[in-house]
Coordinates of C-alpha atoms in Angstrom, one line a residue:
Chain A
X91 CA -3.9 5.4 -7.4
X92 CA -5.7 2.5 -5.4
X93 CA -3.4 -0.3 -4.8
X94 CA -6.2 -3.0 -4.0
X95 CA -10.0 -2.0 -4.7
X96 CA -13.0 -3.8 -3.4
X97 CA -16.9 -3.3 -4.6
X98 CA -19.0 -2.9 -3.2
X99 CA -17.9 -1.2 0.2
X100 CA -21.3 -2.0 1.9
X101 CA -23.6 -4.8 0.9
X102 CA -27.0 -5.7 2.9
X103 CA -29.1 -8.5 1.7
X104 CA -31.5 -11.1 2.9
X105 CA -30.9 -14.6 3.9
X106 CA -31.0 -17.2 1.1
X107 CA -29.6 -14.6 -1.7
X108 CA -26.4 -15.0 -3.7
X109 CA -24.1 -12.4 -4.0
X110 CA -20.5 -11.5 -5.2
X111 CA -17.8 -9.2 -4.2
X112 CA -15.1 -8.0 -6.6
X113 CA -11.2 -7.4 -6.1
X114 CA -8.6 -6.1 -8.1
X115 CA -5.3 -5.1 -7.5
X116 CA -2.6 -2.9 -9.8
X117 CA 0.4 -3.9 -8.4
X118 CA 1.5 -6.6 -10.2
X119 CA 1.5 -9.0 -7.4
X120 CA 1.5 -12.9 -7.6
X121 CA -0.9 -13.9 -4.7
X122 CA -4.0 -12.8 -3.9
X123 CA -6.2 -13.4 -0.7
X124 CA -9.6 -13.5 0.8
X125 CA -10.1 -12.7 4.5
X126 CA -13.3 -12.3 6.8
X127 CA -13.2 -10.3 9.7
X128 CA -16.2 -11.0 12.6
X129 CA -17.6 -8.7 15.0
X130 CA -14.8 -9.4 17.5
X131 CA -12.4 -8.6 15.1
X132 CA -10.8 -11.8 14.3
X133 CA -9.0 -11.9 11.0
X134 CA -9.4 -15.3 9.3
X135 CA -7.7 -16.4 5.8
X136 CA -10.6 -17.8 3.6
X137 CA -8.6 -18.5 0.4
X138 CA -5.3 -17.6 -1.3
X139 CA -4.6 -17.7 -5.3
X140 CA -1.2 -17.8 -6.7
X141 CA -1.0 -17.1 -10.4
X142 CA -4.7 -18.1 -10.7
X143 CA -4.3 -21.3 -8.9
X144 CA -6.0 -22.1 -5.8
X145 CA -3.3 -22.5 -3.0
X146 CA -4.9 -22.7 0.1
X147 CA -8.7 -23.2 1.0
X148 CA -9.4 -23.0 4.5
X149 CA -12.3 -25.0 6.0
X150 CA -15.2 -22.5 4.7
X151 CA -18.2 -23.7 3.5
X152 CA -18.6 -24.2 -0.3
X153 CA -21.3 -21.8 -0.5
X154 CA -18.1 -19.3 -0.7
X155 CA -16.3 -19.8 -4.1
X156 CA -13.4 -17.4 -5.4
X157 CA -13.0 -16.9 -9.2
X158 CA -9.9 -15.2 -10.4
X159 CA -10.6 -14.3 -14.1
X160 CA -6.8 -13.1 -14.3
X161 CA -3.9 -12.6 -12.1
X162 CA -5.2 -8.9 -11.4
X163 CA -8.5 -10.0 -9.9
X164 CA -10.2 -12.5 -7.1
X165 CA -13.7 -12.4 -7.0
X166 CA -15.8 -14.0 -3.9
X167 CA -19.0 -15.6 -4.7
X168 CA -21.3 -16.5 -1.9
X169 CA -24.4 -18.6 -2.7
X170 CA -27.4 -19.0 -0.3
X171 CA -26.1 -16.3 2.6
X172 CA -26.6 -17.0 6.2
X173 CA -27.1 -14.4 8.8
X174 CA -23.5 -15.9 10.1
X175 CA -21.8 -14.6 6.9
X176 CA -22.4 -11.2 8.1
X177 CA -18.9 -9.8 8.5
X178 CA -16.2 -7.6 6.9
X179 CA -14.5 -9.1 3.7
X180 CA -10.9 -8.1 3.1
X181 CA -9.2 -8.6 -0.2
X182 CA -5.5 -8.5 0.0
X183 CA -2.6 -9.3 -2.5
X184 CA 1.3 -9.9 -1.9
X185 CA 4.4 -10.2 -4.1
X186 CA 5.0 -14.1 -2.9
X187 CA 3.6 -16.4 -0.1
X188 CA 2.6 -15.3 3.3
X189 CA 6.1 -14.0 4.5
X190 CA 5.5 -10.9 2.1
X191 CA 3.9 -7.8 3.0
X192 CA 0.1 -7.9 2.4
X193 CA -1.6 -5.0 0.9
X194 CA -5.2 -5.0 2.0
X195 CA -8.4 -3.8 0.2
X196 CA -10.9 -1.4 2.3
X197 CA -12.9 -4.1 3.0
X198 CA -16.8 -4.9 2.4
X199 CA -18.9 -5.0 5.1
X200 CA -21.9 -7.7 4.4
X201 CA -25.1 -7.4 6.4
X202 CA -27.2 -10.5 6.1
X203 CA -30.8 -9.9 7.5
Chain B
X294 CA -3.1 -26.5 14.2
X295 CA -1.9 -23.0 14.6
X296 CA -2.8 -20.6 17.7
X297 CA -1.5 -17.2 18.8
X298 CA -1.8 -15.3 22.1
X299 CA -1.8 -11.4 22.8
X300 CA -3.1 -9.3 25.4
X301 CA -6.5 -7.8 24.5
X302 CA -5.8 -4.5 25.4
X303 CA -3.0 -2.0 26.4
X304 CA -3.3 1.4 27.5
X305 CA -0.4 3.9 27.6
X306 CA 0.1 8.0 27.3
X307 CA 1.2 10.1 24.7
X308 CA 5.3 10.1 24.5
X309 CA 5.6 6.4 26.3
X310 CA 7.0 3.3 24.9
X311 CA 4.5 0.4 24.8
X312 CA 5.5 -3.6 24.2
X313 CA 3.0 -5.9 22.7
X314 CA 3.6 -9.7 23.2
X315 CA 2.9 -12.4 21.0
X316 CA 2.9 -16.4 22.0
X317 CA 2.5 -18.9 19.2
X318 CA 2.1 -22.6 18.7
X319 CA 2.7 -23.6 15.1
X320 CA 4.1 -26.3 12.8
X321 CA 6.3 -25.5 10.1
X322 CA 7.0 -21.7 11.0
X323 CA 8.3 -19.3 8.8
X324 CA 8.2 -15.9 10.2
X325 CA 6.3 -13.3 12.2
X326 CA 4.4 -10.5 11.1
X327 CA 2.5 -7.5 12.4
X328 CA -0.2 -5.5 11.2
X329 CA -1.8 -2.4 12.4
X330 CA -5.5 -1.7 12.1
X331 CA -7.5 1.5 12.8
X332 CA -11.1 1.5 13.4
X333 CA -13.0 1.2 10.3
X334 CA -9.8 0.6 8.2
X335 CA -8.0 -2.2 6.6
X336 CA -5.2 -4.1 8.2
X337 CA -1.6 -2.3 7.3
X338 CA 1.6 -4.2 7.5
X339 CA 4.1 -2.9 10.0
X340 CA 6.9 -5.5 10.0
X341 CA 8.1 -9.3 9.3
X342 CA 10.5 -11.1 11.3
X343 CA 12.2 -14.3 9.5
X344 CA 15.4 -14.7 11.9
X345 CA 15.6 -14.2 15.6
X346 CA 16.6 -10.7 16.7
X347 CA 15.2 -7.1 16.5
X348 CA 14.0 -5.5 13.5
X349 CA 13.6 -1.6 13.6
X350 CA 11.6 0.5 11.3
X351 CA 11.4 4.1 12.7
X352 CA 9.3 4.1 15.9
X353 CA 8.2 0.8 15.7
X354 CA 10.7 -2.2 16.5
X355 CA 9.6 -6.1 16.5
X356 CA 11.5 -8.9 18.0
X357 CA 11.4 -12.8 17.4
X358 CA 12.8 -15.6 19.6
X359 CA 11.9 -18.9 17.4
X360 CA 13.2 -20.8 20.3
X361 CA 10.7 -19.3 22.8
X362 CA 7.7 -19.2 20.2
X363 CA 7.8 -15.6 21.1
X364 CA 7.9 -12.3 19.8
X365 CA 6.7 -8.5 20.3
X366 CA 6.1 -5.4 18.8
X367 CA 7.6 -2.3 20.4
X368 CA 6.0 1.2 20.0
X369 CA 8.5 4.3 21.1
X370 CA 7.4 7.9 21.4
X371 CA 3.8 7.0 21.2
X372 CA 1.5 9.3 19.2
X373 CA -2.5 9.6 19.3
X374 CA -2.5 8.3 15.9
X375 CA -1.0 5.0 17.2
X376 CA -4.5 4.2 18.7
X377 CA -5.4 1.2 16.8
X378 CA -5.8 -2.7 16.9
X379 CA -2.2 -4.5 16.5
X380 CA -2.3 -8.2 15.1
X381 CA 0.5 -10.5 15.1
X382 CA 0.4 -13.3 12.3
X383 CA 2.5 -16.5 11.9
X384 CA 3.3 -17.6 8.4
X385 CA 3.8 -21.5 8.5
X386 CA 1.7 -23.9 6.6
X387 CA -1.0 -21.3 6.8
X388 CA -1.4 -17.7 7.4
X389 CA -2.9 -17.0 10.6
X390 CA -3.5 -13.7 13.0
X391 CA -3.8 -13.4 16.2
X392 CA -6.5 -12.3 18.2
X393 CA -5.4 -8.6 18.2
X394 CA -4.3 -6.0 20.8
X395 CA -6.5 -2.7 21.2
X396 CA -4.0 0.0 21.9
X397 CA -5.3 3.1 23.5
X398 CA -3.1 6.1 23.5
X399 CA -4.1 8.6 26.2
X400 CA -3.0 12.3 26.2

């Protein structure tokens, strides 16, 4: 059983397009996250949702918007894609807040051309 | 704000012991976590220290000194499969990862 899954695994698109990445966890966790990992492997938290409420929103462009239809899903919508958005995006979940073990999905490699 | 420092690279041989240090500056500190990431893979949780002292999990141990804003990950009996990047991360007002340390284990 996959604990945290993401789709798609790879995403290649052109500048200006709008795309979405889906994330689902079957662990019954209360908190879900989105991270961006750039080409230098820096991992940065983008969003965190706790019981469907946004509890942290890092200084990311408002072109990025998280959507959580229920506790098990946290999708990421990106509008007007830019070259600098190219990265690997990881979804993660945890039982509670930051001090709890986070389980990461396999990642989505986004390439903007 | 929050900032963390780790060595960028560490190299060791199989069977050896290696220590990866992490220093941090943060406000509202709760604890220090460690994650492992193999090339092309996702980060996986290794340990969490909320209190000062040593936490041991098999071949891996993690240490925290809150007064020194310092922690380390100790890997014993190194194996080839331990070659990966290791990230410390601070839980505080936010959750911030360090820049990562690439460990290469040589035969």
